Short mmCIF file of C-alpha atoms in Angstrom, two decimals:
data_model
loop_
_atom_site.label_atom_id
_atom_site.label_comp_id
_atom_site.label_asym_id
_atom_site.label_seq_id
_atom_site.Cartn_x
_atom_site.Cartn_y
_atom_site.Cartn_z
CA MET N 1 -1.99 -20.26 -68.55
CA ALA N 2 0.24 -19.38 -65.53
CA SER N 3 -1.79 -15.79 -64.14
CA ALA N 4 -1.26 -16.13 -59.93
CA GLU N 5 -3.67 -16.77 -58.17
CA ARG N 6 -4.22 -13.73 -56.24
CA THR N 7 -6.22 -13.78 -52.57
CA ALA N 8 -7.62 -10.85 -51.22
CA GLN N 9 -7.06 -10.40 -47.91
CA ALA N 10 -8.34 -7.73 -45.33
CA VAL N 11 -6.53 -5.81 -43.38
CA ARG N 12 -6.60 -2.99 -41.22
CA GLN N 13 -3.85 -0.06 -42.36
CA ARG N 14 -2.43 1.61 -38.86
CA PRO N 15 -0.46 4.21 -38.23
CA THR N 16 3.23 3.40 -38.39
CA TRP N 17 3.94 3.97 -34.63
CA LEU N 18 0.97 2.63 -33.22
CA ALA N 19 1.93 -1.10 -33.20
CA PRO N 20 5.23 -0.61 -31.49
CA VAL N 21 4.49 2.19 -29.12
CA SER N 22 1.29 0.51 -27.78
CA LEU N 23 3.36 -3.17 -27.64
CA GLY N 24 6.01 -1.25 -25.69
CA LEU N 25 3.94 0.32 -23.37
CA SER N 26 1.78 -2.93 -22.61
CA VAL N 27 5.28 -4.62 -22.28
CA ALA N 28 6.34 -2.65 -20.23
CA GLY N 29 3.30 -2.24 -18.09
CA LEU N 30 3.49 -6.28 -17.89
CA ALA N 31 7.31 -6.09 -16.28
CA VAL N 32 6.55 -3.68 -13.47
CA SER N 33 3.11 -5.23 -12.77
CA ALA N 34 4.93 -8.73 -12.46
CA TYR N 35 7.30 -6.84 -9.81
CA LEU N 36 4.89 -6.07 -7.56
CA THR N 37 3.19 -9.15 -8.01
CA PHE N 38 6.52 -10.49 -6.89
CA GLU N 39 6.81 -8.33 -3.93
CA HIS N 40 3.19 -8.71 -2.99
CA PHE N 41 4.15 -12.40 -2.56
CA THR N 42 7.34 -12.31 -1.39
CA ASP N 43 7.36 -9.24 0.51
CA ASN N 44 7.78 -10.04 4.46
CA SER N 45 5.27 -7.27 5.53
CA THR N 46 6.37 -6.73 8.50
CA LEU N 47 4.22 -3.81 10.13
CA ALA N 48 7.23 -1.49 10.63
CA CYS N 49 8.27 1.85 9.21
CA SER N 50 12.20 3.12 8.41
CA VAL N 51 14.49 5.28 10.85
CA GLY N 52 15.69 7.86 8.25
CA GLY N 53 15.54 8.23 5.03
CA VAL N 54 12.59 8.36 2.79
CA VAL N 55 9.98 6.78 5.22
CA ASP N 56 6.66 5.35 3.35
CA CYS N 57 5.24 2.90 5.84
CA ALA N 58 3.23 1.62 3.73
CA LYS N 59 6.07 0.10 1.73
CA VAL N 60 5.93 -2.16 4.32
CA THR N 61 2.53 -3.24 4.91
CA THR N 62 -0.29 -4.63 3.48
CA SER N 63 -3.47 -2.28 3.39
CA ALA N 64 -7.02 -3.98 2.93
CA TRP N 65 -7.04 -1.87 -0.17
CA SER N 66 -4.37 -3.79 -1.98
CA TYR N 67 -6.84 -6.19 -2.58
CA VAL N 68 -10.46 -5.93 -4.71
CA LEU N 69 -13.01 -8.99 -4.49
CA GLY N 70 -10.42 -10.94 -2.31
CA ILE N 71 -7.90 -10.75 -5.32
CA PRO N 72 -4.67 -9.04 -4.55
CA VAL N 73 -4.61 -5.76 -7.04
CA ALA N 74 -1.08 -7.13 -7.87
CA VAL N 75 -2.51 -9.77 -9.50
CA LEU N 76 -4.96 -8.03 -11.30
CA GLY N 77 -2.66 -5.70 -12.78
CA LEU N 78 -0.80 -8.73 -14.08
CA LEU N 79 -3.62 -10.27 -15.66
CA PHE N 80 -4.52 -7.09 -17.18
CA PHE N 81 -1.11 -6.44 -18.76
CA VAL N 82 -1.08 -9.87 -20.52
CA VAL N 83 -4.40 -9.71 -21.84
CA THR N 84 -3.57 -5.96 -23.33
CA THR N 85 0.07 -7.29 -24.28
CA ALA N 86 -2.10 -9.59 -26.50
CA LEU N 87 -4.49 -7.40 -27.82
CA CYS N 88 -1.35 -4.79 -29.15
CA LEU N 89 0.48 -7.57 -31.09
CA PRO N 90 1.26 -6.51 -34.51
CA ARG N 91 -0.61 -9.30 -35.89
CA VAL N 92 -3.68 -8.46 -34.25
CA TRP N 93 -3.61 -4.61 -35.21
CA ARG N 94 -3.64 -5.91 -38.73
CA SER N 95 -6.70 -7.89 -37.82
CA PRO N 96 -9.90 -6.97 -39.69
CA ALA N 97 -12.22 -7.93 -37.55
CA ALA N 98 -14.63 -5.33 -36.51
CA TRP N 99 -15.16 -5.90 -32.21
CA LEU N 100 -11.59 -6.00 -31.93
CA ASP N 101 -11.04 -2.00 -31.99
CA PRO N 102 -14.12 -1.64 -29.29
CA ALA N 103 -12.94 -4.45 -27.20
CA ARG N 104 -9.54 -2.79 -27.21
CA LEU N 105 -10.50 0.55 -26.35
CA GLY N 106 -13.42 -0.92 -23.54
CA TRP N 107 -10.74 -3.12 -22.03
CA LEU N 108 -8.26 0.20 -21.62
CA THR N 109 -10.92 2.00 -20.32
CA VAL N 110 -11.91 -0.46 -17.42
CA GLY N 111 -8.05 -0.23 -16.84
CA LEU N 112 -8.11 3.22 -16.42
CA GLY N 113 -11.44 3.58 -14.11
CA MET N 114 -9.47 1.04 -12.29
CA ALA N 115 -6.19 3.06 -11.78
CA LEU N 116 -8.19 6.43 -11.13
CA TYR N 117 -9.82 4.24 -8.35
CA LEU N 118 -6.17 3.05 -6.74
CA VAL N 119 -4.74 6.79 -7.17
CA TRP N 120 -8.55 7.82 -5.44
CA ALA N 121 -7.63 5.12 -2.83
CA GLU N 122 -3.92 6.13 -2.14
CA LEU N 123 -4.60 9.91 -1.89
CA TYR N 124 -7.65 9.82 0.22
CA ARG N 125 -7.20 6.49 2.00
CA ILE N 126 -3.88 4.92 2.17
CA ASN N 127 -2.37 8.57 2.61
CA ALA N 128 0.67 7.21 0.75
CA ILE N 129 1.88 7.06 -2.65
CA CYS N 130 3.64 3.77 -3.98
CA LEU N 131 6.04 4.45 -6.98
CA TRP N 132 5.80 1.91 -8.79
CA CYS N 133 2.31 1.38 -8.77
CA THR N 134 2.23 5.15 -9.65
CA ALA N 135 4.54 3.90 -12.61
CA VAL N 136 1.79 1.02 -13.53
CA HIS N 137 -1.09 4.23 -13.61
CA VAL N 138 0.43 6.14 -16.23
CA ILE N 139 1.21 3.28 -18.34
CA THR N 140 -2.20 2.44 -18.18
CA PHE N 141 -3.00 6.27 -18.83
CA VAL N 142 -0.71 6.43 -21.63
CA LEU N 143 -1.68 3.53 -23.47
CA TRP N 144 -5.31 4.23 -23.43
CA MET N 145 -4.31 7.73 -25.17
CA VAL N 146 -2.14 6.09 -27.60
CA VAL N 147 -5.08 3.22 -28.63
CA LEU N 148 -7.64 6.02 -28.76
CA PHE N 149 -5.94 8.14 -30.76
CA GLY N 150 -4.46 5.60 -32.79
CA GLN N 151 -7.97 3.84 -33.27
CA ILE N 152 -9.45 6.87 -34.16
CA LEU N 153 -6.70 8.02 -36.73
CA SER N 154 -6.70 4.78 -38.47
CA PRO N 155 -8.13 4.44 -41.78
CA PRO N 156 -10.91 2.20 -42.37
CA ALA N 157 -10.59 -1.80 -42.97
CA SER N 158 -9.74 -2.06 -47.03
CA ALA N 159 -8.76 -5.52 -49.09
CA GLU N 160 -5.89 -5.58 -50.33
CA SER N 161 -4.27 -8.66 -52.12
CA SER N 162 -1.89 -10.48 -49.96
CA GLU N 163 0.94 -9.58 -52.78
CA ASP N 164 0.45 -5.97 -51.95
CA ALA N 165 -0.85 -5.97 -48.73
CA VAL N 166 1.32 -3.55 -46.81
CA ASP N 167 2.23 -3.67 -43.27
CA ALA N 168 1.49 -0.34 -41.84
CA ALA N 169 3.17 -1.30 -38.41
CA MET J 1 -18.45 5.78 -73.77
CA ALA J 2 -20.36 9.05 -72.32
CA LYS J 3 -22.43 6.94 -70.37
CA SER J 4 -19.54 5.15 -68.70
CA SER J 5 -17.47 8.94 -68.04
CA ARG J 6 -20.49 9.56 -66.54
CA ALA J 7 -20.70 6.86 -64.00
CA GLU J 8 -17.06 7.07 -63.22
CA ALA J 9 -17.54 10.70 -62.42
CA ALA J 10 -20.47 9.84 -59.89
CA ALA J 11 -18.39 7.13 -58.42
CA LYS J 12 -15.97 9.21 -57.89
CA ALA J 13 -17.95 12.12 -56.72
CA ALA J 14 -19.31 9.83 -54.22
CA GLN J 15 -16.23 8.76 -53.03
CA MET J 16 -15.34 12.13 -52.34
CA ARG J 17 -18.38 12.50 -50.47
CA ALA J 18 -17.67 9.63 -48.56
CA GLU J 19 -14.22 10.49 -47.82
CA ALA J 20 -15.06 14.33 -46.57
CA ALA J 21 -17.92 12.98 -44.31
CA ARG J 22 -14.97 10.26 -42.67
CA LYS J 23 -12.71 13.16 -42.49
CA ASP J 24 -15.40 15.08 -40.77
CA ARG J 25 -16.33 12.30 -38.20
CA GLN J 26 -12.58 11.50 -37.56
CA ARG J 27 -12.25 15.21 -36.35
CA LYS J 28 -15.12 15.04 -34.16
CA GLN J 29 -13.83 11.69 -32.64
CA ILE J 30 -9.84 13.70 -31.94
CA ILE J 31 -12.21 16.23 -30.35
CA ALA J 32 -14.16 13.85 -28.05
CA ALA J 33 -11.13 12.51 -27.41
CA VAL J 34 -8.70 15.48 -26.47
CA VAL J 35 -11.72 16.45 -24.03
CA ALA J 36 -11.50 13.02 -22.56
CA VAL J 37 -7.93 13.09 -22.16
CA VAL J 38 -8.77 16.61 -20.52
CA VAL J 39 -11.09 15.58 -18.55
CA VAL J 40 -9.11 12.64 -16.97
CA ILE J 41 -5.90 14.85 -16.11
CA ALA J 42 -7.88 17.38 -14.34
CA ALA J 43 -9.60 15.04 -12.14
CA VAL J 44 -6.14 13.57 -10.95
CA VAL J 45 -4.70 16.85 -10.48
CA ILE J 46 -7.93 18.54 -9.01
CA GLY J 47 -8.14 15.32 -6.84
CA ALA J 48 -4.39 15.44 -6.02
CA VAL J 49 -4.71 19.21 -4.67
CA VAL J 50 -7.59 18.88 -3.02
CA ALA J 51 -5.86 15.39 -1.17
CA ASN J 52 -3.27 17.85 -0.27
CA ARG J 53 -4.62 20.68 1.22
CA PRO J 54 -3.22 21.71 4.90
CA GLN J 55 -5.74 19.62 7.36
CA SER J 56 -6.38 21.40 10.57
CA ALA J 57 -4.14 19.20 12.78
CA PRO J 58 -6.78 16.62 14.53
CA ALA J 59 -6.50 16.15 18.80
CA ALA J 60 -3.03 15.13 19.40
CA GLY J 61 -3.84 15.46 22.95
CA GLY J 62 -4.95 19.19 22.23
CA SER J 63 -8.03 19.15 23.04
CA GLY J 64 -10.04 18.92 26.17
CA SER J 65 -12.76 16.24 25.17
CA THR J 66 -9.90 13.67 23.54
CA SER J 67 -7.00 14.52 26.41
CA ALA J 68 -10.18 13.61 28.91
CA SER J 69 -10.46 10.08 26.82
CA ALA J 70 -6.81 9.43 26.35
CA ASP J 71 -6.48 9.96 30.11
CA ALA J 72 -9.27 7.41 31.03
CA ALA J 73 -8.05 5.09 28.23
CA LEU J 74 -4.42 5.05 29.73
CA ALA J 75 -5.89 4.43 33.73
CA LYS J 76 -7.79 1.43 32.04
CA LEU J 77 -4.90 0.39 30.68
CA VAL J 78 -2.22 0.06 33.03
CA ALA J 79 -4.79 -1.34 35.48
CA LEU J 80 -6.69 -3.88 33.16
CA PRO J 81 -7.23 -6.58 34.93
CA GLN J 82 -5.25 -9.98 34.82
CA ALA J 83 -8.74 -12.01 34.37
CA THR J 84 -9.39 -10.35 31.44
CA LEU J 85 -5.87 -11.07 29.72
CA ASP J 86 -6.59 -14.72 30.84
CA ALA J 87 -9.56 -14.68 29.18
CA SER J 88 -8.24 -13.99 26.08
CA PRO J 89 -7.22 -15.68 22.84
CA ALA J 90 -3.46 -17.28 23.45
CA PRO J 91 -1.24 -15.39 21.31
CA ASN J 92 0.24 -16.82 17.98
CA PRO J 93 4.44 -17.71 17.53
CA ASN J 94 4.67 -14.66 15.24
CA GLN J 95 4.01 -12.53 18.39
CA ALA J 96 6.93 -13.54 20.32
CA PRO J 97 9.94 -11.79 20.25
CA ALA J 98 12.77 -13.57 18.20
CA LYS J 99 16.20 -14.72 19.64
CA LEU J 100 18.75 -12.03 18.99
CA GLU J 101 21.98 -14.31 18.12
CA GLY J 102 25.17 -12.99 19.90
CA GLY J 103 22.96 -10.49 21.90
CA THR J 104 24.47 -10.10 25.49
CA ALA J 105 22.51 -8.68 28.41
CA LEU J 106 21.62 -5.76 28.48
CA THR J 107 20.83 -3.95 32.08
CA GLN J 108 20.46 -0.41 33.49
CA ASP J 109 21.15 0.49 37.19
CA GLY J 110 21.89 -3.56 37.50
CA LYS J 111 18.51 -4.71 36.23
CA PRO J 112 17.66 -6.08 32.95
CA LYS J 113 16.84 -3.64 30.21
CA VAL J 114 13.89 -3.04 27.70
CA LEU J 115 14.73 -0.63 24.99
CA TYR J 116 12.31 0.73 22.56
CA VAL J 117 13.33 2.72 19.37
CA GLY J 118 10.14 4.21 18.05
CA ALA J 119 8.61 7.47 16.25
CA GLU J 120 5.96 9.85 16.86
CA TYR J 121 4.52 9.73 13.28
CA CYS J 122 4.84 6.16 13.25
CA PRO J 123 1.47 4.19 12.99
CA PHE J 124 2.69 1.21 14.06
CA CYS J 125 4.89 2.34 17.27
CA ALA J 126 1.52 4.06 18.15
CA MET J 127 -0.22 0.64 17.95
CA GLU J 128 2.53 -1.48 19.70
CA ARG J 129 2.76 0.91 22.80
CA TRP J 130 -0.39 0.07 23.36
CA PRO J 131 0.52 -3.71 24.75
CA LEU J 132 3.68 -2.40 25.77
CA ILE J 133 2.51 -0.12 28.12
CA GLY J 134 -0.15 -2.51 29.23
CA ALA J 135 2.58 -5.02 29.94
CA LEU J 136 5.25 -2.99 31.24
CA SER J 137 2.57 -1.58 33.63
CA LYS J 138 2.55 -4.90 35.62
CA PHE J 139 5.69 -4.34 36.63
CA GLY J 140 6.49 -0.79 37.59
CA SER J 141 4.46 2.74 36.95
CA PHE J 142 4.95 5.08 34.07
CA SER J 143 4.46 8.68 34.63
CA GLY J 144 4.15 11.75 31.92
CA LEU J 145 2.66 9.81 29.36
CA LYS J 146 1.18 12.67 27.14
CA PRO J 147 -1.40 11.58 24.21
CA THR J 148 -0.91 12.00 20.89
CA THR J 149 -1.60 10.44 17.29
CA SER J 150 1.04 9.26 14.49
CA SER J 151 1.50 11.21 11.30
CA SER J 152 -1.78 12.50 9.38
CA ASP J 153 -0.16 11.70 6.09
CA ASP J 154 0.47 8.50 6.10
CA VAL J 155 -0.96 4.63 6.09
CA TYR J 156 -3.10 4.26 9.33
CA ALA J 157 -3.21 8.35 9.82
CA ASP J 158 -4.02 9.80 13.02
CA THR J 159 -3.65 6.76 15.28
CA PRO J 160 -4.27 7.34 18.94
CA THR J 161 -1.39 6.78 21.47
CA TRP J 162 0.73 7.88 24.01
CA THR J 163 4.23 9.22 22.97
CA PHE J 164 7.08 8.03 25.55
CA ALA J 165 9.30 11.11 24.86
CA GLY J 166 9.33 13.28 28.07
CA SER J 167 8.43 9.98 30.35
CA SER J 168 9.67 8.45 32.92
CA TYR J 169 9.44 4.74 34.03
CA THR J 170 10.04 3.07 37.58
CA SER J 171 10.15 -0.45 38.48
CA ASP J 172 12.17 -2.69 40.74
CA VAL J 173 13.14 -5.18 38.50
CA LEU J 174 12.89 -3.82 35.26
CA ALA J 175 14.49 -0.61 33.54
CA PHE J 176 12.95 1.01 30.42
CA GLU J 177 14.19 2.96 27.94
CA ALA J 178 12.18 4.60 24.63
CA VAL J 179 13.82 6.32 21.93
CA GLU J 180 11.28 8.46 19.94
CA THR J 181 13.53 9.10 17.42
CA ALA J 182 11.39 11.56 15.15
CA ASP J 183 8.07 13.63 16.11
CA ARG J 184 4.71 13.60 13.99
CA GLU J 185 5.90 16.05 11.59
CA LYS J 186 8.33 13.53 11.10
CA LYS J 187 11.40 15.84 12.65
CA PRO J 188 14.68 14.77 14.85
CA LEU J 189 13.05 14.46 18.25
CA GLU J 190 15.29 12.34 20.47
CA PRO J 191 18.82 10.98 19.53
CA LEU J 192 19.33 7.21 19.41
CA GLU J 193 23.06 6.52 20.77
CA GLY J 194 25.84 4.99 22.23
CA GLU J 195 25.04 1.86 23.56
CA ASN J 196 21.54 1.79 22.20
CA ALA J 197 22.47 2.65 18.84
CA ALA J 198 24.87 -0.22 18.55
CA VAL J 199 22.22 -2.41 19.75
CA PHE J 200 19.84 -1.33 17.56
CA GLN J 201 22.16 -0.96 14.39
CA LYS J 202 23.65 -5.03 15.23
CA PHE J 203 20.48 -6.35 15.30
CA ASN J 204 18.35 -4.31 12.83
CA PRO J 205 20.20 -3.25 10.12
CA GLU J 206 17.40 -2.42 7.86
CA GLY J 207 16.00 0.62 10.75
CA GLY J 208 12.46 -0.53 10.75
CA ILE J 209 10.59 0.39 14.18
CA PRO J 210 8.85 0.07 16.27
CA TRP J 211 11.77 -2.08 17.28
CA ILE J 212 11.62 -3.11 21.26
CA THR J 213 14.32 -5.05 22.57
CA TYR J 214 13.98 -7.29 25.42
CA GLY J 215 17.20 -7.46 27.66
CA GLY J 216 19.54 -7.21 24.46
CA THR J 217 19.06 -10.84 23.70
CA HIS J 218 15.28 -10.66 21.91
CA ALA J 219 13.82 -8.62 20.07
CA THR J 220 10.39 -7.61 17.86
CA ASN J 221 10.34 -5.78 14.85
CA GLY J 222 7.13 -3.46 13.84
CA ALA J 223 4.28 -4.01 15.34
CA THR J 224 2.46 -7.46 16.79
CA VAL J 225 -1.22 -6.41 16.27
CA ASP J 226 -3.25 -6.22 13.99
CA ALA J 227 -3.12 -2.72 12.19
CA ALA J 228 -6.23 -3.03 10.27
CA LEU J 229 -7.93 -2.87 13.83
CA PHE J 230 -7.07 0.59 14.71
CA GLU J 231 -8.08 2.27 11.70
CA GLY J 232 -10.21 5.44 12.59
CA LYS J 233 -10.79 4.41 15.89
CA THR J 234 -10.53 6.73 18.94
CA TYR J 235 -9.20 5.90 22.20
CA ASP J 236 -12.39 4.89 23.33
CA GLN J 237 -13.26 2.41 21.05
CA ILE J 238 -9.13 0.44 20.94
CA ILE J 239 -9.66 0.44 25.37
CA ALA J 240 -13.58 -0.61 25.00
CA GLY J 241 -11.84 -3.38 22.86
CA ILE J 242 -9.05 -4.25 25.14
CA GLU J 243 -11.39 -4.75 28.02
CA ASP J 244 -13.63 -7.32 25.88
CA PRO J 245 -11.23 -10.82 25.14
CA THR J 246 -14.22 -11.61 22.44
CA SER J 247 -13.75 -8.46 20.20
CA ASP J 248 -11.44 -8.34 17.36
CA ILE J 249 -9.15 -5.66 19.24
CA GLY J 250 -9.06 -7.98 22.24
CA LYS J 251 -8.19 -11.07 20.42
CA SER J 252 -4.97 -9.28 18.61
CA VAL J 253 -4.24 -6.55 21.15
CA ASN J 254 -4.65 -8.81 24.72
CA PRO J 255 -2.34 -12.11 23.26
CA ALA J 256 0.55 -9.33 22.38
CA MET J 257 0.11 -7.83 25.20
CA THR J 258 0.16 -11.22 27.45
CA MET J 259 3.22 -12.35 25.21
CA MET J 260 5.50 -8.86 25.92
CA THR J 261 4.31 -9.94 29.62
CA ALA J 262 5.87 -13.38 29.53
CA GLN J 263 8.64 -12.05 27.75
CA LEU J 264 9.20 -9.66 30.96
CA CYS J 265 8.93 -12.47 33.38
CA GLN J 266 11.63 -14.31 31.65
CA LEU J 267 13.69 -11.14 32.39
CA THR J 268 12.86 -10.83 35.90
CA GLY J 269 13.20 -14.53 36.81
CA GLY J 270 9.39 -14.74 37.37
CA GLN J 271 9.02 -11.65 39.21
CA PRO J 272 6.34 -10.35 40.58
CA SER J 273 5.25 -13.92 40.93
CA ASN J 274 1.30 -13.14 40.86
CA VAL J 275 1.70 -11.88 37.17
CA CYS J 276 4.24 -14.56 35.84
CA THR J 277 2.34 -17.46 37.72
CA SER J 278 -0.77 -16.16 35.46
CA GLN J 279 -2.96 -18.70 33.46
CA ALA J 280 -2.28 -16.49 30.44
CA VAL J 281 1.59 -15.76 31.02
CA MET J 282 2.13 -19.26 31.43
CA SER J 283 0.58 -20.65 28.51
CA ALA J 284 2.47 -17.89 26.44
CA SER J 285 5.62 -18.59 27.93
CA VAL J 286 6.10 -21.93 25.65
CA LEU J 287 6.34 -19.89 22.62
CA LEU J 288 9.35 -17.78 24.18
CA LYS J 289 12.38 -19.10 22.33
CA ARG J 290 14.94 -19.75 24.16
#
């Protein structure tokens, strides 16, 4: 009587592209946010423009719009992508916990809302575009789309044996 | 046997119905998601288009009432009582010009020269001209200062100020030369050349403006006033702030003006004495970098 005990283990099957694409975007967002945070705290913040070349006086200033509730926006972005990266790890995508999908999408929707607010501030208040900030905004938007469609296209959770479980990622 | 076949068929039919319902739900979710994405993209595109619509240029000295305000503000600025500066907070060390290592004396017509390099579009230049005009007016007089505002499509848009382009400065104790390298539209205006270009490139290789050198031995790079205080302000509001040592503007611009005055006093050997022995200037002189 040596039949192996099979343990049933619930896993979520996902489109194969979902975990690597979302994780890749999260890591990219994390890297750019880290750079923006580094620049925020180490820039000498001289209130000066530059003579010649690409003129962007906003590059060398810290405007009131770069803080939310007293916290630098760059730091908020860094924290956002730390959490997002954790939510997009392959093992987390495989988890059958029902709260993860709405939490993940909700989190990214909040991030998208913040990105839209910052774009508005750039266009209508600061009157200048920060290229690295725009990169973060674009990554956030694309990540939101990837997660939105990825979760819609994911089959419902099913229980499978641990021996047969296929890692869809 | 027949019963189990019927049960299996019923289960299979239920499974197919559930799958069809799931696919239908999924289709609707995809449509909703596509609509949401399109709405977001449309909002950003429309916002960007509206933000970049050509705007009518604000009164860059053009409108009568703004020109009158500018003239009135300038009259008050150049005649600001020393008592107002004496009652203002002391400068902070960051406002003191840095010593230029290896800097040599810059003179013109036998007088120590102050060189300003900036541009009309530059908002920080716009702000820094307020204390600079105020300070230099204690040692001589300007003529031909024309009202203008900084660029409309940059930070601190349309900051009210005056341009040094086309103006002149006369003094018995100082020489002042200003180079406004570009106009409000960022087109080239006055060339930075010769000795001015050499000293600017040597001590300011990054090209930050405004850059002001006091006699070629000391210099400031960038605005020495709190930029945020100028946002959205008019000539009347700025000069009212300067005239009130307890206002936020007074607490930033007046100390900057005093620091510049102290540096100029060092250049002129303490002349004129009524300016250079004032309480504010004497206090500020301890911050001068020697």
